[in-house]
Short mmCIF file of C-alpha atoms in Angstrom, two decimals:
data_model
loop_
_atom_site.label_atom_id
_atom_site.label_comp_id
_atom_site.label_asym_id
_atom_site.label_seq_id
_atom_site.Cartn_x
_atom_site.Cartn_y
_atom_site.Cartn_z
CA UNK A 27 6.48 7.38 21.35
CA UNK A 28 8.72 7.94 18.31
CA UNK A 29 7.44 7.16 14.59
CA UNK A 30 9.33 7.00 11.94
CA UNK A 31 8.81 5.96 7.96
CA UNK A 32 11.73 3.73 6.46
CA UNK A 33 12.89 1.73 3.14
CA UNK A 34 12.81 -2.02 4.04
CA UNK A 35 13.50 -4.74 2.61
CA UNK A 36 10.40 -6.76 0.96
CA UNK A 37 11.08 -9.77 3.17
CA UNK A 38 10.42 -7.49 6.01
CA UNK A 39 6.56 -7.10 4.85
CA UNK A 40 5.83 -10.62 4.86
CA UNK A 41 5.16 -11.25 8.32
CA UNK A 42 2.58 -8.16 8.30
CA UNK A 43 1.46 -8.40 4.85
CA UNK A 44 0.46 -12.42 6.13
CA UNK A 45 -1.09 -11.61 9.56
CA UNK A 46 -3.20 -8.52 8.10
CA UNK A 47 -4.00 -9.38 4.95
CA UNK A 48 -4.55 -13.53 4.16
CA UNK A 49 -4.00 -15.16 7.65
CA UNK A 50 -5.78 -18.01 6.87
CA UNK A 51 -3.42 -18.57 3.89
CA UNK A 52 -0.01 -19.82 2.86
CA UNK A 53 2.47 -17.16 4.01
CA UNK A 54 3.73 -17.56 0.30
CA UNK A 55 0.39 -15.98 -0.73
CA UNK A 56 1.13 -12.57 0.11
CA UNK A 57 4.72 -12.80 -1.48
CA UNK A 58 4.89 -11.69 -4.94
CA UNK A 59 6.84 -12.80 -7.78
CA UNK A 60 7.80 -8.83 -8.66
CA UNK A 61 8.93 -7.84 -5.17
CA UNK A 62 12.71 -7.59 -5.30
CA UNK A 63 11.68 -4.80 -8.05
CA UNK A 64 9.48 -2.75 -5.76
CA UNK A 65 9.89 -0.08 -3.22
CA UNK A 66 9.35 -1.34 0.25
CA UNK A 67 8.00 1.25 3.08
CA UNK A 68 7.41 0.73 6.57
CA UNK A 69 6.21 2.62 9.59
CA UNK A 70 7.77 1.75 13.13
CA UNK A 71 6.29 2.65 15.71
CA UNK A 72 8.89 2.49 19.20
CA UNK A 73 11.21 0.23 16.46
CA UNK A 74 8.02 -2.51 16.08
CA UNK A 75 6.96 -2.55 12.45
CA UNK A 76 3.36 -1.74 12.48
CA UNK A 77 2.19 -0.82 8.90
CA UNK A 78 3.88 -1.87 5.10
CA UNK A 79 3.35 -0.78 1.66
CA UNK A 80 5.11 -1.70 -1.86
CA UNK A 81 5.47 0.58 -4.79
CA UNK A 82 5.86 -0.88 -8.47
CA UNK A 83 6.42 1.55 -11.08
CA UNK A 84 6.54 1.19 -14.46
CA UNK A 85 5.97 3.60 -17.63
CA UNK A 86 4.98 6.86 -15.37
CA UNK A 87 2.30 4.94 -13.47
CA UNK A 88 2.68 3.71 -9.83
CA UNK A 89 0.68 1.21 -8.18
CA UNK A 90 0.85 0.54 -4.78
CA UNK A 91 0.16 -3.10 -3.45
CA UNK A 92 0.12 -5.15 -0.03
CA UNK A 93 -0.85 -1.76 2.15
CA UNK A 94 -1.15 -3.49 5.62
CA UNK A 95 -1.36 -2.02 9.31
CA UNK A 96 -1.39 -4.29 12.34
CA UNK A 97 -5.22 -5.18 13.23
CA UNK A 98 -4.69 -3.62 16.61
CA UNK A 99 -2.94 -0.37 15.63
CA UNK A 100 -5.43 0.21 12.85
CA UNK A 101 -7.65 3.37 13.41
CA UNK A 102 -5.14 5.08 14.94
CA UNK A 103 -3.85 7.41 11.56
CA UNK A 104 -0.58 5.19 10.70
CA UNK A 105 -1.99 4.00 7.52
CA UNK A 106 -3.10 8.13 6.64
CA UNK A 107 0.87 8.36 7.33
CA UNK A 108 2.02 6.07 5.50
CA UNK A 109 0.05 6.96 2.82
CA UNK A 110 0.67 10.16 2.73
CA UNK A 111 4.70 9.48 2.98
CA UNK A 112 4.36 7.19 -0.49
CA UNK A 113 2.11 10.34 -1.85
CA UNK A 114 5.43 12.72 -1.40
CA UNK A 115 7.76 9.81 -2.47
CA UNK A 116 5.58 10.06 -5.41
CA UNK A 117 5.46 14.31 -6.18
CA UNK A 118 9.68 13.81 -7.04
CA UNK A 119 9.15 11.24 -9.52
CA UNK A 120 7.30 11.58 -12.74
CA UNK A 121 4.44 9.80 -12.55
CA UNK A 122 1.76 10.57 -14.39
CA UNK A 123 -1.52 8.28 -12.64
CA UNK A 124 -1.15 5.94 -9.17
CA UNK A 125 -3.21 3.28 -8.54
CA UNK A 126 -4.53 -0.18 -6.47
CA UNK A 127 -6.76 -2.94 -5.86
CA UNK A 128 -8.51 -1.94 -3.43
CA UNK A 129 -10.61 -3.88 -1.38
CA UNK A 130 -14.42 -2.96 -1.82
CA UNK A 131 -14.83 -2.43 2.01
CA UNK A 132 -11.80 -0.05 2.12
CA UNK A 133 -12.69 2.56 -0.44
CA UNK A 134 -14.00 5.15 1.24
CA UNK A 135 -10.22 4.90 3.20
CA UNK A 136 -8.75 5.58 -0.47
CA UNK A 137 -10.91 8.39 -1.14
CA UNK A 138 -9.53 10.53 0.80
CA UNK A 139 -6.40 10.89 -0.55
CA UNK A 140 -8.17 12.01 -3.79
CA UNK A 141 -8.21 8.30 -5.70
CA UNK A 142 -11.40 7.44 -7.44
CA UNK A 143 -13.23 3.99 -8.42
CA UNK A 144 -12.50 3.27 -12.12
CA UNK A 145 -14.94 0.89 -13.35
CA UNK A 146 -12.69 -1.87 -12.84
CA UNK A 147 -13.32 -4.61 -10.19
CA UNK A 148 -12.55 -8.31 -9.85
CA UNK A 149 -12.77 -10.70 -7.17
CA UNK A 150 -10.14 -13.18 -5.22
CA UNK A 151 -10.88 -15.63 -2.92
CA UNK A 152 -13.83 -14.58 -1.84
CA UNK A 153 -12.90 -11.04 -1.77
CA UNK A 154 -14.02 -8.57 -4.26
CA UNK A 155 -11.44 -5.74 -5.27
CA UNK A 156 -12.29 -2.07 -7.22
CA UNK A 157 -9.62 -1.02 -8.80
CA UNK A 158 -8.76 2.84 -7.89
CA UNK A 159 -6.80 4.99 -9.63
CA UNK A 160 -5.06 9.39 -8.87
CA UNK A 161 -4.33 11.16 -11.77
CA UNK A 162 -0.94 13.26 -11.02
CA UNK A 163 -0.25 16.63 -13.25
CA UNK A 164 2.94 19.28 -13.14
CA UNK A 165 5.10 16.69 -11.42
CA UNK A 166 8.49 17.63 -12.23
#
């Protein structure tokens, strides 16, 4: 099994960003307006794109958006790698804070990389969203 981490391009994250994330949606929902401006990561797994993430940065802060990993690959560590891989991506830029909308259910997932609830929540269709936020210091 080989695994490896690549820049794609955002039109490669739709399919996965739509079959994860809103399936029972438009697949224009999970396309957004900003995405020819963000950074696109994917993990392949045997060359099959299994797990996506976008980076938008802007004024030293980061937020990552449309984090997906296939349903049935999920559980397995890819999204920990993936993760991880946008954390080091990250420590060569200066950014001072990263953040997300994080889905309430998936929190505890977001923890663990050291990112903490703000106050901050909302909800969209149906789904309710706390946004998280990791304070960065000494990078560069």
């Amino acid at each position: 099994m080989s695994l490896i981490i690549k820049e794609i391009h955002a039109k490669e994250t739709y399919a996965l960003r739509h079959q994860v994330m809103w399936p029972d949606k438009p697949k224009e929902f999970v396309i957004l307006n900003n995405d020819e401006e963000g950074l696109h990561l994917g993990l392949c797994k045997d060359s099959n794109l299994i797990a996506v993430v976008s980076l938008f940065t802007k004024d030293g802060c980061a937020q990552f958006r449309k984090f997906a990993t296939k349903a049935s690959e999920q559980g397995n560590g890819y999204g920990t790698l993936l993760l991880n891989h946008l954390m080091q991506v990250l420590s060569t830029k200066n950014i001072q804070k990263l953040w997300c909308n994080a889905r309430a259910d998936k929190t505890s997932f977001y923890e663990k990389f050291g990112m903490l609830q703000t106050s901050k929540s909302f909800t969209k269709e149906g789904v309710k969203y706390i946004i998280m936020e990791k304070k960065f210091t000494n990078n560069l």
